[in-house]
Coordinates of C-alpha atoms in Angstrom, one line a residue:
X20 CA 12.0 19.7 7.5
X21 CA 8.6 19.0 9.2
X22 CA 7.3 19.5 12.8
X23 CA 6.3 16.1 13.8
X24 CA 2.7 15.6 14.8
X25 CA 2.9 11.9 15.6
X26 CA 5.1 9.5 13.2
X27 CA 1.8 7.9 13.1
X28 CA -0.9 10.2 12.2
X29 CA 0.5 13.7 10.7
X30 CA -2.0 16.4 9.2
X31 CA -1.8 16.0 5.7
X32 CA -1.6 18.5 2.8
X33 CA -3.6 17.2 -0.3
X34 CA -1.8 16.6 -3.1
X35 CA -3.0 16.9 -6.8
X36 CA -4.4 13.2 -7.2
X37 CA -6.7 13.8 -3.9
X38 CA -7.5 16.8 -5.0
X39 CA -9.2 16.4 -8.1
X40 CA -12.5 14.5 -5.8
X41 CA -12.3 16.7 -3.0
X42 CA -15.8 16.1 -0.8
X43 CA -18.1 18.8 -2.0
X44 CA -16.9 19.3 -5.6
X45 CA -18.7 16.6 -7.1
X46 CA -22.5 16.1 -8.2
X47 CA -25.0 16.6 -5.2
X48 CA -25.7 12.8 -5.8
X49 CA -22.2 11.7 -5.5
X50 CA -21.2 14.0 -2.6
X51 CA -24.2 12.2 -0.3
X52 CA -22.9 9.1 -2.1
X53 CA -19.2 9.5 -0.3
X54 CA -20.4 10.8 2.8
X55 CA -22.6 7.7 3.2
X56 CA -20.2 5.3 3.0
X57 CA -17.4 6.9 5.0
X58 CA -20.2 7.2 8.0
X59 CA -20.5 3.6 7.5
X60 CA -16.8 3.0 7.7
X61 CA -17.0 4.6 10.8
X62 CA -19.6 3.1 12.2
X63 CA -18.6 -0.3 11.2
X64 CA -14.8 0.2 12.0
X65 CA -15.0 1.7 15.2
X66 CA -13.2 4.4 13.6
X67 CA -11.1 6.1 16.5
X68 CA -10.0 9.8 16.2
X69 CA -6.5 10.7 15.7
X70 CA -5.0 12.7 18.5
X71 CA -2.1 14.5 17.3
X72 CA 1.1 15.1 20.0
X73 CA 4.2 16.6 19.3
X74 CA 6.9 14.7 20.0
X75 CA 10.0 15.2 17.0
X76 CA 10.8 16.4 13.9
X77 CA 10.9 14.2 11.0
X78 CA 11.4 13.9 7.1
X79 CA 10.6 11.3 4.9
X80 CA 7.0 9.6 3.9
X81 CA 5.9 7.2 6.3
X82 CA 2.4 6.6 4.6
X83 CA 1.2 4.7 1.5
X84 CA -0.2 6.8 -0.8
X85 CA 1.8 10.3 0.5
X86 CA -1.6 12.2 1.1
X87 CA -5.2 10.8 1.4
X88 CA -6.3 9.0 -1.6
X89 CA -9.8 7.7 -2.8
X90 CA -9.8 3.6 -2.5
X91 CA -12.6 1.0 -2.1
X92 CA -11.8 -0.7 1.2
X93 CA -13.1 -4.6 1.6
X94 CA -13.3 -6.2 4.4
X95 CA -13.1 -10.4 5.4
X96 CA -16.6 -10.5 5.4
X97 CA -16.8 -9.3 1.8
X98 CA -18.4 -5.7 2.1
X99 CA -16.8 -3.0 0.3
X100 CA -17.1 0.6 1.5
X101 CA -16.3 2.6 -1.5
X102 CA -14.7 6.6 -2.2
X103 CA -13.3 6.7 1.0
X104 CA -10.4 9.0 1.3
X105 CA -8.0 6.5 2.7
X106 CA -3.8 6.1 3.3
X107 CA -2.2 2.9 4.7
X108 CA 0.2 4.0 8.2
X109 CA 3.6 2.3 6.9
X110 CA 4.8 2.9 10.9
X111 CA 2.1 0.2 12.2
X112 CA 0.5 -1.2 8.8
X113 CA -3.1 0.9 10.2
X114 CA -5.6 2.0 8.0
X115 CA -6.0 6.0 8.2
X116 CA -9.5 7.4 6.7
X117 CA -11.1 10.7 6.6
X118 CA -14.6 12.0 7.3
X119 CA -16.4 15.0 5.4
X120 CA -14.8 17.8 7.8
X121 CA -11.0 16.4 7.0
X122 CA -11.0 15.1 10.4
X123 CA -8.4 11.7 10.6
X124 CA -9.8 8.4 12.2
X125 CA -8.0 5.0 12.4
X126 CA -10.0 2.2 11.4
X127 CA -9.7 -1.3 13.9
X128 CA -11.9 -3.3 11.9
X129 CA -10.0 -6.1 10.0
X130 CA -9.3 -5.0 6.5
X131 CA -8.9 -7.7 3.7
X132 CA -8.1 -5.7 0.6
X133 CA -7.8 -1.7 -0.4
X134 CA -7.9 -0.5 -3.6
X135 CA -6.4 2.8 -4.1
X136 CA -7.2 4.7 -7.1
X137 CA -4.2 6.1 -9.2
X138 CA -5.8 9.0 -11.4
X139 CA -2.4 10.1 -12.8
X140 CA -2.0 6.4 -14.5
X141 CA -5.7 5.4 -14.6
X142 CA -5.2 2.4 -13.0
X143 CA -5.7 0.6 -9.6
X144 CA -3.1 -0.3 -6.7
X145 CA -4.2 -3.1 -4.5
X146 CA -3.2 -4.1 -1.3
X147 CA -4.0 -7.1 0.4
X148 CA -4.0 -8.8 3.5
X149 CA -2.5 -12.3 3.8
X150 CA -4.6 -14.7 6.1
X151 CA -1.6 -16.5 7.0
X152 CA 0.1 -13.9 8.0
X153 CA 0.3 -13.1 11.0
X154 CA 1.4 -9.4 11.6
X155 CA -0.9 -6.0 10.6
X156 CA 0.9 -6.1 6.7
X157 CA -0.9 -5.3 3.8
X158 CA 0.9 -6.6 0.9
X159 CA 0.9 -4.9 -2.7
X160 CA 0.0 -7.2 -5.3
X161 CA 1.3 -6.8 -7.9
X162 CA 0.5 -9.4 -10.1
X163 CA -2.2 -12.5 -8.9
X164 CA -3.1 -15.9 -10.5
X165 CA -1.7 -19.2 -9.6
X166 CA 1.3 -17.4 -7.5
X167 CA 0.8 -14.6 -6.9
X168 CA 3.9 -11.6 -6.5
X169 CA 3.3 -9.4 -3.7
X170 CA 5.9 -6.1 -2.4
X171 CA 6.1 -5.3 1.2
X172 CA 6.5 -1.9 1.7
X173 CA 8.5 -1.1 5.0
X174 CA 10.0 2.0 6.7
X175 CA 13.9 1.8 8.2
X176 CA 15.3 5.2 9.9
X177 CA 17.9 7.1 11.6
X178 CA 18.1 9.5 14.5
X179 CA 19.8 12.8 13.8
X180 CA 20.5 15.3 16.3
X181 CA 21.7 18.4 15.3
X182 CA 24.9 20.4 16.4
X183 CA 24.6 22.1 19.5
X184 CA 20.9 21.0 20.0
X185 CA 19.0 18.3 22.0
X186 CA 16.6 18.2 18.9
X187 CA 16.3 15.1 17.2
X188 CA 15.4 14.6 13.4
X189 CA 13.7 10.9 12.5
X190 CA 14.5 10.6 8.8
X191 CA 12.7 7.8 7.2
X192 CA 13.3 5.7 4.0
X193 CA 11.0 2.9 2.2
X194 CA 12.4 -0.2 2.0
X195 CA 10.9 -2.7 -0.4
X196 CA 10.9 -6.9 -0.7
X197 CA 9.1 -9.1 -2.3
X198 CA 7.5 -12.3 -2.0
X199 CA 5.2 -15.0 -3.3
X200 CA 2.2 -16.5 -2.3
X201 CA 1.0 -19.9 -3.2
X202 CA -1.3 -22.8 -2.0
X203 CA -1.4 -20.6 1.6
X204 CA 2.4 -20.0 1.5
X205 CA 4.0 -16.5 2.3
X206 CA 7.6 -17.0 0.9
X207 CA 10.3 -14.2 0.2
X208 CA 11.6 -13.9 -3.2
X209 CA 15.0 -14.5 -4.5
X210 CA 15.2 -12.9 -7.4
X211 CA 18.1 -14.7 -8.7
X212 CA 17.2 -16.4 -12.5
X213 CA 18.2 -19.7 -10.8
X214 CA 15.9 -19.9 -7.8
X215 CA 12.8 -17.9 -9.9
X216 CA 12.5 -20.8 -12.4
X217 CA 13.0 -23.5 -9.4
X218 CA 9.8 -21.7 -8.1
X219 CA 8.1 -21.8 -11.2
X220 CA 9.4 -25.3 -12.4
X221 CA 6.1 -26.6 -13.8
X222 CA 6.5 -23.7 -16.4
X223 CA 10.1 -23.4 -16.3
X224 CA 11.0 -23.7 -20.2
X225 CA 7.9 -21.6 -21.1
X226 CA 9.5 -19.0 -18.6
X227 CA 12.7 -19.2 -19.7
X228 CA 12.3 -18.8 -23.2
X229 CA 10.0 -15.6 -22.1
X230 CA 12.4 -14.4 -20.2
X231 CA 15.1 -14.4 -23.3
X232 CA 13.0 -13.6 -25.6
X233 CA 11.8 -10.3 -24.0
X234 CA 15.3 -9.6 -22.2
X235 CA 14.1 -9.7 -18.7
X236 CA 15.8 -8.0 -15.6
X237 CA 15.1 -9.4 -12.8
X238 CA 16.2 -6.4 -10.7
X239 CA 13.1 -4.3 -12.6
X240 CA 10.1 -4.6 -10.7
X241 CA 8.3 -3.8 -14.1
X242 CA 10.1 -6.6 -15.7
X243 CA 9.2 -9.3 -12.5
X244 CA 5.7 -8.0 -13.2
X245 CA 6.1 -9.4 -16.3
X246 CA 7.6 -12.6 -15.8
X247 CA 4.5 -13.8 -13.2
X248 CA 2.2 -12.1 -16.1
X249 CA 3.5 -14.6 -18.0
X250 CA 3.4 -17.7 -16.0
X251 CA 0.0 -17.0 -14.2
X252 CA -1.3 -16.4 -18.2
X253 CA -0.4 -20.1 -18.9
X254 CA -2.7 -23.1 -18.8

């Protein structure tokens, strides 16, 4: 169990994936590289510092990645600040950066996509955000063509209080849903075999043979993955 400093903004122990491009341990040229771009992040987001106050104790992640992670933030107007220690605040949907010193900083500029870097699978995790929509989401995509799939990535939680004490324990849980977006439509995702193919009709026997043919589980997020693969693979 954690002392809470803020829901929001807690002081974050690096884990190994942050770790391994910690400011200072790379080339001279890289390190001035980084420290460049996040002073231009801050400059151009209006970064504000995080002021921490204790108000409870919690458990539970409430940040996308856990700890601080290296991503290449874009904004609407197309720039790109890159190796900027970043996390997404899953409380407020906020973008939470750090500078050289560790020091935290919330960005207000607009963001239009982050891409985080996942060393431990050598890939990339994008998030985007949805002009449409009008809330402060950003929306993992996990898969993009002619529809794209996209996971939301919310927090739910419960108040605990413990015997004989006024002290209250938030626990928080991710919560996950998915949706599509097409031709500037945000729609949430049944996953039922029935109502996917009735989404992608114009494919629908292609798909459905795919979906046989490879055994498909809905219910999988690695086999949904799939399935839009598939279809947004077609001509």
């Amino acid at each position: 169990m954690k002392s809470i400093i803020t829901v929001l903004f807690s002081v974050v122990t690096f884990a190994t994936v942050a770790q391994h491009r910690l400011y200072g341990t790379a080339s001279t040229t890289m390190y001035s590289r980084q420290l460049d771009e996040t002073s231009a992040l801050m400059t151009d987001a209006m970064g504000q510092p995080v002021y921490p106050q204790q108000k409870y104790k919690w458990e539970g992640q409430v940040s996308f990645p856990a700890n601080y992670t290296y991503a290449n933030i874009t904004t609407p107007s197309g720039k790109t600040y890159r190796n900027i220690r970043a996390k997404i605040n899953l409380v407020d949907g906020s973008l939470l950066f750090t500078d050289s010193s560790n020091s935290e900083f919330v960005a207000v500029l607009p963001i239009k996509k982050i891409a985080f870097e996942d060393v431990l699978n050598h890939s990339i995790i994008t998030f985007i955000k949805v002009k449409e929509d009008t809330s402060n989401i950003l929306y993992q995509q996990l898969d993009s063509g002619k529809i794209s799939l996209l996971k939301k990535i919310y927090l739910t939680y419960k108040d605990q209080m413990g015997y004989g004490t006024t002290s209250v324990t938030r626990i928080f849980e991710q919560k996950y849903s998915y949706l599509i977006y097409s031709n500037t439509e945000l729609l949430p995702l049944d996953r039922s075999k029935a109502s996917l193919l009735k989404m992608l009709a114009d494919k629908g026997q292609e798909v459905e043979a795919f979906m046989e043919r490879e055994h498909i589980k809905l219910r999988k997020e690695e086999d949904l993955i799939k399935v839009f693969h598939f279809y947004n693979s077609l001509k």
